[in-house]
Amino acid sequence: MASFPARRAVLRAAALAAAAPAISALPFARATAATSGSVAAVAAVAGLAAPSAWAVRPFALKDVALGAGVFAEKRSLMLDHGRGYDVDRLLQVFRANAGLSTRGAVAPGGWEGLDGEANGNLRGHYTGHFLTMLSQAYGSTGDKVYADKIRYMVGALEEAREALRSDPVVLSVPGRFATAAENVRGSYQYVDLPNTVLGGSASITLSAWVKPTHDANWTRIFDFGDNNTRYLYLAARNAGGAPRFAITTGGAGREQGINGTGPLPLNKWSHVAVTITESTGTLYVNGSAVAKNTAMTLNPATLGTLKNNWLGRSNYPDPVFAGAFGGFDIWSRALTAAEIAELQDKTAAESSAGAGDLASYTFAETSGGTFADHSGHGRHATLRRTWGGPSHPGFLAAYPETQFIDLESRTSPDYTKVWAPYYTAHKILRGLLDAYLNTDDERALDLASGMCDWMYSRLSKLPESTLQRMWGIFSSGEFGGLVEAICDLHTINGKAEHLALARLFDLDKLIDACVAGDDILDGLHANQHIPILTGLLRLYDETGEERYFKAAKNFWDMVVPTRMYSIGGTSTAEFWKAAGSIAGTLSDTNAETCCAYNMLKLSRMLFFHEQDPKYMDYYERALYNQVLGSKQDKADAEKPLVTYFIGLKPGHVRDYTPKQGTTCCEGTGMESATKYQDSVYFQKADSSALYVNLYSPSTLTWEEKGVTVTQQTDYPQKQQTRITVRGKTARFDLHLRVPSWAGDGFEVRINGDKAPGTPEPGRYFTVSRTWRDGDTVRVAVPFRVHVEKALDDSGVQSLHYGPVNLVARDPRTTYLQLGFYRKAALSGDLLPSLTPVEGKPLHFTLDGVEFAPFAEGTEDPTHVYFKRSEPQIIFGGLDSGVANPARTDGTTLLDEIWSAAPFKSKRALLKRVEDTTAAWVSAGLLTAEDARKVVSTAKAASYES
């Protein structure tokens, strides 16, 4: 590829220095009043590696190489999918919308196609996701196959935009005799004939060669009329699938019709003709009369001159005809049966009837948008789009601008009419930006800039009240992470209009509530709102307005932990319930995968501003559990095999191919699986420190310091990591995350010597030194088995081993009743109560039930939550013979005893047992004799430390 100007190289180098595509880890310079709108000025300050508000910044995907392990294995499956998938299938909807050849490709289907849910009104979104996935794959691996696909897709999108900016042009294809004109399904194209085409004739013959490519009912071969009251038409298929001719002056209820007896075959040429003379109308199919109506009182003369004279379009809101026209003729008389039969083997002009004397079109044109009339009357026809056109400058989508126009007047949700057009625009824009940043393809930047120019031209003219109404409409007004992407583009091109555009998406009701700390999330569409907050963070970076940052920060606390499930996910059937509702919301439709994707993004971006370890604790939870577990451990060339919802009710089986595999969650799932390494390491803005956030096998190339940092680990299978620093001598602080779930035993050794200081759970442990080539850091991260209680029902719990959510694999669809105190260790670790499965790391059994990591992408029925049941008081495997009593709130005697763990010694445990049983005796909850038995058993038992 040709080299680019120095300006471009500087911009890209600065952007990639901290870019993790689709996560907005883009290190962009803030555009000031002096630089706004000036690309050259932005280039001059583009050396700023991150927004000034960021205290830390991420590394580019190319700078962090994944080592062998679960992340590399999952990524490999997605890389193979990206490598092998035919991207012409994704481009099909864009090409069809633009009236271009779709090259025989079939759209993926589901949400990415013309059929399926909501009439395919989200089509185009999946293409954007795929571009981002390919960009991340290329950024991570440098494999040229991904770059080649990106450039091919960008080129096709550029062609589609150009076609949308022009009048429609004939798509010439082989015809029945010579050439034909195809209307690609999804192109919204039809042929407009002059209003004199019927000539006022009382007797008439209308003849057409057609090749239908879709079986939608009521698509018109022709429809001549004023409206849906006065017309005559020939439908390719009626409600029964057969051709139908009808004429009326009183609407559908007064049609005089003729119905065929069988369907026209798809993808084959058929000849259809209608004759009317006196009171008889006859319908012919392939040269044979298939039906007659001998009681007709209407003919074209009675209708008079009609306003709309169309091939392929209906005067009703019926689908546009999809297929090809190989010839269309109109005669001012009824041809004989013999003349109709002759048309099977000859063109009209070559037949004894001759070309139609009222109108005759051969569709022999191979360019332009006009079809010549060969009748001698000069009634030439024009190719048009139902939605008008050309489109406005910069517009790019896989459906017409009408989706956006409709939203501007819409007051209520109806995704069958309008389904999140700005959300779809976000996915396309994000994909183009990622393509630009990873391949240097200037065409992608031009397409992205054009989209934002177009959006600004529309939205900047709308009243504030209209914008607030639009963005508050469920689903239809959803705009995803569009603000974030627009801000990222603004920092590249410095256009003031683009920053102004980003602010037009402010949803004040949400922002104001979050700033005030008012939790209004109950009942809201979860993933419609989470990415709004990532956009606000980027707006804060660009504008310095504190309300944007405060809103995002307070919002995060409304989700974590009060609406967070044990795997890190959130939402039920896409919506939030009241804060604290966990056990009461478990169903088949919990934890929409997009929500986890966007909560990770939000957590990451908040950490850039404030290094609160809680954000990375959450990141680890959601990444190691829901995100990993959302990808099936199976290869598939056609589908990404990613979940939409993850059901958390007992016995749920994950569905890795919902809705044909083209939902929002398959899209974000593809992205997640190609950027697992994006948050393993961060660096302080001044490069004086390195944050190790995740213990993941990987190698960081830290160019600023001239070093590589390599982690060798089997984490989480093994509870340790070895970090090796190679390269130049360099001074920096090493911040090692001590997970909040970590107990005693977290240890750091530098070149074999224990590092000074005491690691604290939920903090970062810092090693400050001058690092030399070959220095090693060994980190021990001991796991323990512990439970987490549902906020609304302490008896409903989930099981965790360090960061790993262990789930029971069992086909029962009712809660499993499980107890864990029987062999609890003095530390409070419940691991001794479980039996490891030989040869299967992180697998255990209890009472005949196998537990496995949630991250394993299998189709086994799983139990993420269970009912805690400790009917007997048991210590170290010894049964006291005493039933475990409970208070009215459900807290049992054993709960109260073990809540004081860890115990430094057996003596400390016994003291707790004695004090607790005495208190329960005094409260009348335990007899003195039973208390004696409990204490005696506790003394006799042996415990692991």
XYZ file of C-alpha atoms in Angstrom, residues 421-836:
416
model
C -31.036 3.424 13.264
C -28.455 5.415 15.222
C -27.403 2.265 17.044
C -26.714 0.689 13.670
C -24.880 3.831 12.599
C -22.667 3.446 15.677
C -21.632 -0.072 14.767
C -20.752 0.945 11.215
C -18.902 4.068 12.356
C -16.970 2.132 15.000
C -15.993 -0.527 12.515
C -14.766 2.074 10.032
C -12.711 3.877 12.682
C -11.113 0.619 13.769
C -10.404 -0.248 10.144
C -8.713 3.117 9.664
C -6.605 2.856 12.803
C -5.402 -0.629 11.989
C -4.908 -0.561 8.216
C -4.197 3.086 7.333
C -7.045 2.980 4.834
C -7.963 6.629 4.293
C -11.213 5.574 2.638
C -12.449 4.261 5.982
C -11.765 7.621 7.628
C -13.549 9.407 4.808
C -16.591 7.151 5.201
C -16.603 7.675 8.970
C -16.251 11.442 8.644
C -18.996 11.526 6.060
C -21.362 9.675 8.349
C -20.802 12.205 11.120
C -21.169 15.117 8.699
C -24.495 13.644 7.629
C -25.699 13.064 11.202
C -24.786 16.597 12.181
C -26.623 18.005 9.168
C -29.810 16.264 10.339
C -29.648 16.466 14.118
C -28.325 20.009 14.449
C -31.529 21.292 12.852
C -33.856 19.554 15.335
C -35.254 21.256 18.447
C -33.838 20.133 21.793
C -37.246 18.769 22.787
C -37.265 16.512 19.729
C -33.816 15.141 20.515
C -34.727 14.403 24.137
C -37.880 12.595 22.986
C -35.998 10.577 20.378
C -33.260 9.338 22.701
C -35.790 8.395 25.362
C -37.761 6.014 23.133
C -37.144 2.370 23.928
C -35.201 0.570 21.240
C -36.083 2.905 18.371
C -34.050 5.728 19.910
C -31.177 3.531 21.074
C -27.810 4.828 19.847
C -25.304 2.510 21.533
C -21.774 3.844 21.935
C -22.172 6.367 19.138
C -21.051 9.332 21.255
C -17.845 7.540 22.177
C -17.081 6.819 18.523
C -17.871 10.384 17.440
C -15.521 11.757 20.103
C -12.812 9.394 18.906
C -13.290 10.632 15.350
C -13.223 14.233 16.537
C -9.817 13.749 18.082
C -8.530 12.463 14.756
C -9.919 15.132 12.441
C -10.490 18.011 14.866
C -13.810 19.011 13.306
C -15.749 21.209 15.718
C -19.009 20.004 14.172
C -18.270 16.477 15.276
C -17.782 17.417 18.910
C -20.995 19.433 18.671
C -22.659 16.352 17.188
C -21.577 14.200 20.120
C -23.302 16.578 22.524
C -26.576 16.360 20.619
C -27.049 12.884 22.079
C -27.167 14.055 25.708
C -30.107 12.322 27.386
C -30.626 14.857 30.158
C -33.081 12.798 32.188
C -30.514 10.044 32.621
C -27.542 12.362 33.081
C -29.251 14.543 35.685
C -30.462 11.562 37.688
C -27.046 9.933 37.710
C -25.318 13.156 38.704
C -27.743 13.483 41.623
C -27.263 9.834 42.574
C -30.941 9.078 41.945
C -31.307 5.440 40.933
C -33.843 5.449 38.090
C -32.613 2.260 36.431
C -35.534 0.037 37.444
C -37.437 -0.752 34.250
C -34.884 0.734 31.882
C -33.531 -1.095 28.835
C -30.084 -2.015 30.143
C -27.865 -2.081 27.082
C -29.556 0.983 25.646
C -28.144 2.954 28.558
C -24.776 1.463 29.560
C -22.925 2.673 26.440
C -24.416 6.132 26.897
C -22.174 6.451 29.936
C -19.016 5.425 28.090
C -19.859 8.192 25.654
C -20.239 10.654 28.511
C -16.781 9.736 29.758
C -15.327 10.558 26.349
C -17.264 13.813 26.326
C -15.714 14.578 29.704
C -12.298 13.940 28.179
C -13.050 16.316 25.325
C -14.904 19.068 27.193
C -13.866 18.821 30.848
C -17.509 19.021 31.966
C -17.621 17.379 35.384
C -21.261 16.328 35.135
C -20.375 13.830 32.440
C -17.774 12.139 34.642
C -19.934 12.221 37.769
C -22.867 10.688 35.906
C -20.751 7.785 34.651
C -19.173 7.151 38.028
C -22.464 7.176 39.937
C -24.126 5.035 37.281
C -21.510 2.309 37.694
C -22.310 2.087 41.405
C -25.991 1.629 40.583
C -25.146 -1.535 38.651
C -22.273 -3.032 40.662
C -23.026 -4.899 42.822
C -26.739 -4.214 43.279
C -27.738 -5.402 39.788
C -24.810 -7.723 39.146
C -25.093 -11.484 38.950
C -22.283 -13.715 40.152
C -20.801 -14.046 36.641
C -20.530 -10.265 36.297
C -23.519 -9.871 34.003
C -26.590 -7.735 34.439
C -30.196 -7.362 33.168
C -33.206 -9.640 32.858
C -34.847 -9.959 29.437
C -32.751 -6.905 28.478
C -34.178 -4.762 31.291
C -33.152 -3.853 34.818
C -35.210 -4.634 37.856
C -35.028 -2.906 41.218
C -31.649 -2.608 42.917
C -30.835 -5.729 44.899
C -33.176 -8.004 42.942
C -31.016 -11.034 42.172
C -32.615 -14.291 43.309
C -36.030 -12.895 42.442
C -35.058 -12.301 38.817
C -33.317 -15.564 37.871
C -34.655 -16.787 34.545
C -33.688 -18.014 31.080
C -33.018 -14.450 29.941
C -30.506 -13.029 32.396
C -27.185 -11.376 31.716
C -27.439 -10.136 28.138
C -23.917 -10.554 26.795
C -23.772 -7.014 25.349
C -24.308 -5.652 28.847
C -21.181 -7.398 30.126
C -19.209 -6.135 27.116
C -20.241 -2.557 27.782
C -19.823 -2.776 31.562
C -16.251 -3.942 30.981
C -15.702 -0.961 28.726
C -17.176 1.423 31.278
C -15.145 -0.067 34.137
C -11.965 0.180 32.118
C -12.566 3.792 31.156
C -13.393 4.798 34.729
C -10.100 3.244 35.821
C -8.264 5.486 33.381
C -9.554 8.406 35.440
C -9.510 6.968 38.957
C -7.418 3.923 39.793
C -9.960 2.384 42.139
C -9.216 -1.372 42.154
C -12.936 -2.151 42.293
C -13.143 -1.451 38.576
C -10.526 -4.074 37.764
C -12.017 -6.509 40.289
C -15.237 -6.257 38.327
C -13.343 -6.525 35.057
C -11.739 -9.780 36.157
C -15.060 -11.217 37.326
C -16.958 -10.457 34.132
C -14.075 -11.360 31.810
C -13.104 -14.659 33.429
C -16.700 -15.757 33.780
C -19.433 -14.334 31.567
C -17.322 -13.110 28.659
C -15.212 -16.257 28.412
C -18.238 -18.448 28.996
C -20.267 -16.668 26.333
C -18.075 -18.194 23.600
C -18.686 -21.844 22.839
C -15.647 -24.106 22.809
C -16.305 -25.189 19.254
C -15.239 -24.156 15.762
C -17.805 -22.966 13.217
C -17.139 -21.308 9.872
C -20.606 -19.776 9.602
C -21.444 -18.633 13.126
C -19.450 -16.999 15.924
C -21.179 -19.257 18.485
C -21.736 -16.638 21.164
C -24.585 -16.315 23.625
C -27.259 -13.619 23.695
C -28.784 -14.202 27.110
C -27.225 -16.423 29.736
C -29.973 -18.029 31.742
C -29.184 -18.329 35.427
C -32.142 -20.369 36.549
C -31.451 -23.990 37.552
C -30.592 -26.373 34.723
C -30.249 -23.742 31.994
C -28.523 -24.807 28.756
C -26.669 -22.030 26.968
C -27.769 -21.131 23.465
C -24.745 -20.129 21.379
C -26.645 -19.470 18.145
C -29.745 -17.426 19.024
C -31.701 -15.757 16.244
C -29.446 -17.248 13.539
C -26.329 -15.803 15.100
C -26.500 -12.164 14.033
C -27.705 -10.362 17.132
C -26.040 -7.494 18.927
C -24.478 -9.994 21.324
C -22.923 -12.118 18.617
C -21.411 -8.882 17.370
C -19.955 -7.784 20.699
C -19.018 -11.408 21.350
C -16.845 -11.406 18.236
C -15.196 -8.236 19.444
C -14.594 -9.548 22.967
C -12.941 -12.697 21.670
C -10.355 -10.716 19.698
C -9.280 -8.312 22.452
C -8.902 -10.445 25.572
C -5.528 -8.815 26.224
C -6.706 -5.210 26.163
C -6.635 -4.658 29.946
C -3.901 -6.972 31.177
C -1.498 -4.024 31.447
C -1.892 -0.278 31.756
C 0.829 2.332 32.061
C 0.807 5.552 34.005
C 0.358 8.573 31.771
C 3.949 9.651 32.318
C 5.222 6.066 31.829
C 6.528 5.977 35.407
C 4.485 2.911 36.398
C 3.070 -0.303 35.011
C -0.218 -1.749 36.242
C -0.616 -5.517 36.078
C -4.375 -5.859 36.304
C -4.851 -9.456 35.222
C -2.727 -12.524 35.651
C -2.804 -13.771 32.115
C -0.116 -15.456 29.985
C 1.123 -12.625 27.806
C 4.080 -10.562 26.656
C 4.018 -6.775 26.733
C 6.329 -4.809 24.468
C 6.746 -1.480 26.262
C 8.507 0.663 23.707
C 8.763 3.775 25.881
C 10.878 1.856 28.364
C 12.656 -0.400 25.924
C 11.558 -3.513 27.792
C 9.347 -6.524 27.426
C 7.302 -7.849 30.327
C 6.333 -11.491 30.076
C 3.877 -13.380 32.261
C 4.245 -17.152 32.372
C 1.244 -18.636 34.063
C -1.551 -21.167 33.838
C -3.803 -18.873 35.838
C -6.515 -19.563 36.869
C -5.661 -23.269 36.679
C -2.526 -22.435 38.654
C -2.528 -19.883 41.425
C 0.620 -18.009 40.536
C 2.380 -16.095 37.805
C 5.997 -15.427 36.923
C 6.802 -12.022 35.450
C 10.092 -11.527 33.635
C 11.467 -8.135 32.582
C 13.868 -8.122 29.631
C 15.640 -5.320 27.798
C 17.103 -2.014 28.885
C 17.608 -0.948 32.460
C 14.509 1.008 33.362
C 13.049 2.662 36.410
C 9.325 2.237 37.022
C 6.835 1.173 39.666
C 5.176 -2.185 39.222
C 1.590 -2.166 40.542
C 0.283 -5.705 41.075
C -3.436 -6.078 41.668
C -4.363 -7.922 44.843
C -7.875 -9.235 44.129
C -10.547 -8.383 46.672
C -11.296 -12.098 47.039
C -7.660 -12.898 47.926
C -6.971 -13.928 51.481
C -3.755 -14.602 53.357
C -0.923 -15.958 51.263
C -0.711 -13.419 48.463
C 3.028 -13.102 48.126
C 5.460 -11.279 45.848
C 9.092 -12.318 45.397
C 11.673 -10.337 43.411
C 14.495 -12.501 42.056
C 13.663 -15.013 44.776
C 13.513 -12.548 47.680
C 10.264 -11.643 49.350
C 9.219 -8.112 48.501
C 8.834 -5.810 51.492
C 5.346 -4.724 52.468
C 2.018 -6.375 53.142
C -0.358 -6.979 50.242
C -3.927 -5.935 51.015
C -6.924 -7.492 49.247
C -8.693 -5.018 47.011
C -5.588 -2.860 46.552
C -2.517 -2.737 44.330
C 0.816 -3.906 45.752
C 3.653 -1.730 44.501
C 7.252 -2.689 43.767
C 9.441 0.347 43.117
C 12.864 -0.329 41.638
C 15.192 0.024 38.736
C 14.584 -3.038 36.608
C 17.379 -4.873 34.864
C 17.400 -7.415 32.121
C 16.297 -10.784 33.471
C 14.632 -9.591 36.691
C 11.802 -11.882 37.764
C 8.745 -11.370 39.903
C 6.903 -14.353 41.279
C 3.372 -13.705 42.465
C 1.463 -16.276 44.507
C -2.299 -15.730 44.342
C -3.833 -18.437 46.520
C -7.472 -19.230 45.824
C -10.091 -20.247 48.294
C -13.603 -21.551 47.784
C -16.222 -19.136 49.024
C -19.867 -18.388 48.423
C -21.689 -15.219 47.511
C -25.219 -14.679 48.746
C -27.934 -13.158 46.612
C -28.741 -9.709 47.926
C -32.449 -10.463 48.203
C -32.216 -14.049 49.507
C -29.203 -15.132 51.536
C -30.170 -18.776 51.028
C -29.621 -18.489 47.267
C -25.887 -18.564 46.676
C -23.181 -18.993 44.066
C -19.851 -20.797 44.450
C -16.476 -19.256 43.645
C -12.896 -20.493 43.620
C -10.791 -17.386 43.525
C -12.051 -15.477 40.479
C -13.719 -18.548 38.991
C -17.461 -18.986 39.300
C -17.977 -22.726 39.741
C -21.277 -23.990 38.383
C -22.945 -27.316 38.981
C -23.616 -29.443 35.926
C -26.888 -31.168 36.523
C -30.044 -31.654 34.422
C -32.468 -30.923 37.268
C -34.442 -27.709 36.848
C -35.005 -27.038 40.527
C -32.503 -25.577 42.964
C -29.844 -27.985 44.171
C -29.669 -28.177 47.974
C -25.983 -27.961 48.909
C -23.950 -27.636 52.090
C -20.273 -26.704 52.438
C -19.414 -26.242 56.106
C -18.794 -29.955 56.711
C -15.029 -29.705 56.163
C -14.432 -25.965 56.117
C -10.848 -24.912 56.806
C -9.819 -22.567 59.610
C -9.316 -19.897 56.937
C -12.969 -20.206 56.004
C -11.984 -21.890 52.760
C -14.719 -24.337 51.717
C -12.408 -26.240 49.366
C -11.893 -29.226 51.727
C -15.593 -30.037 51.357
C -15.115 -30.561 47.607
C -13.406 -33.474 45.887
C -11.092 -32.554 42.999
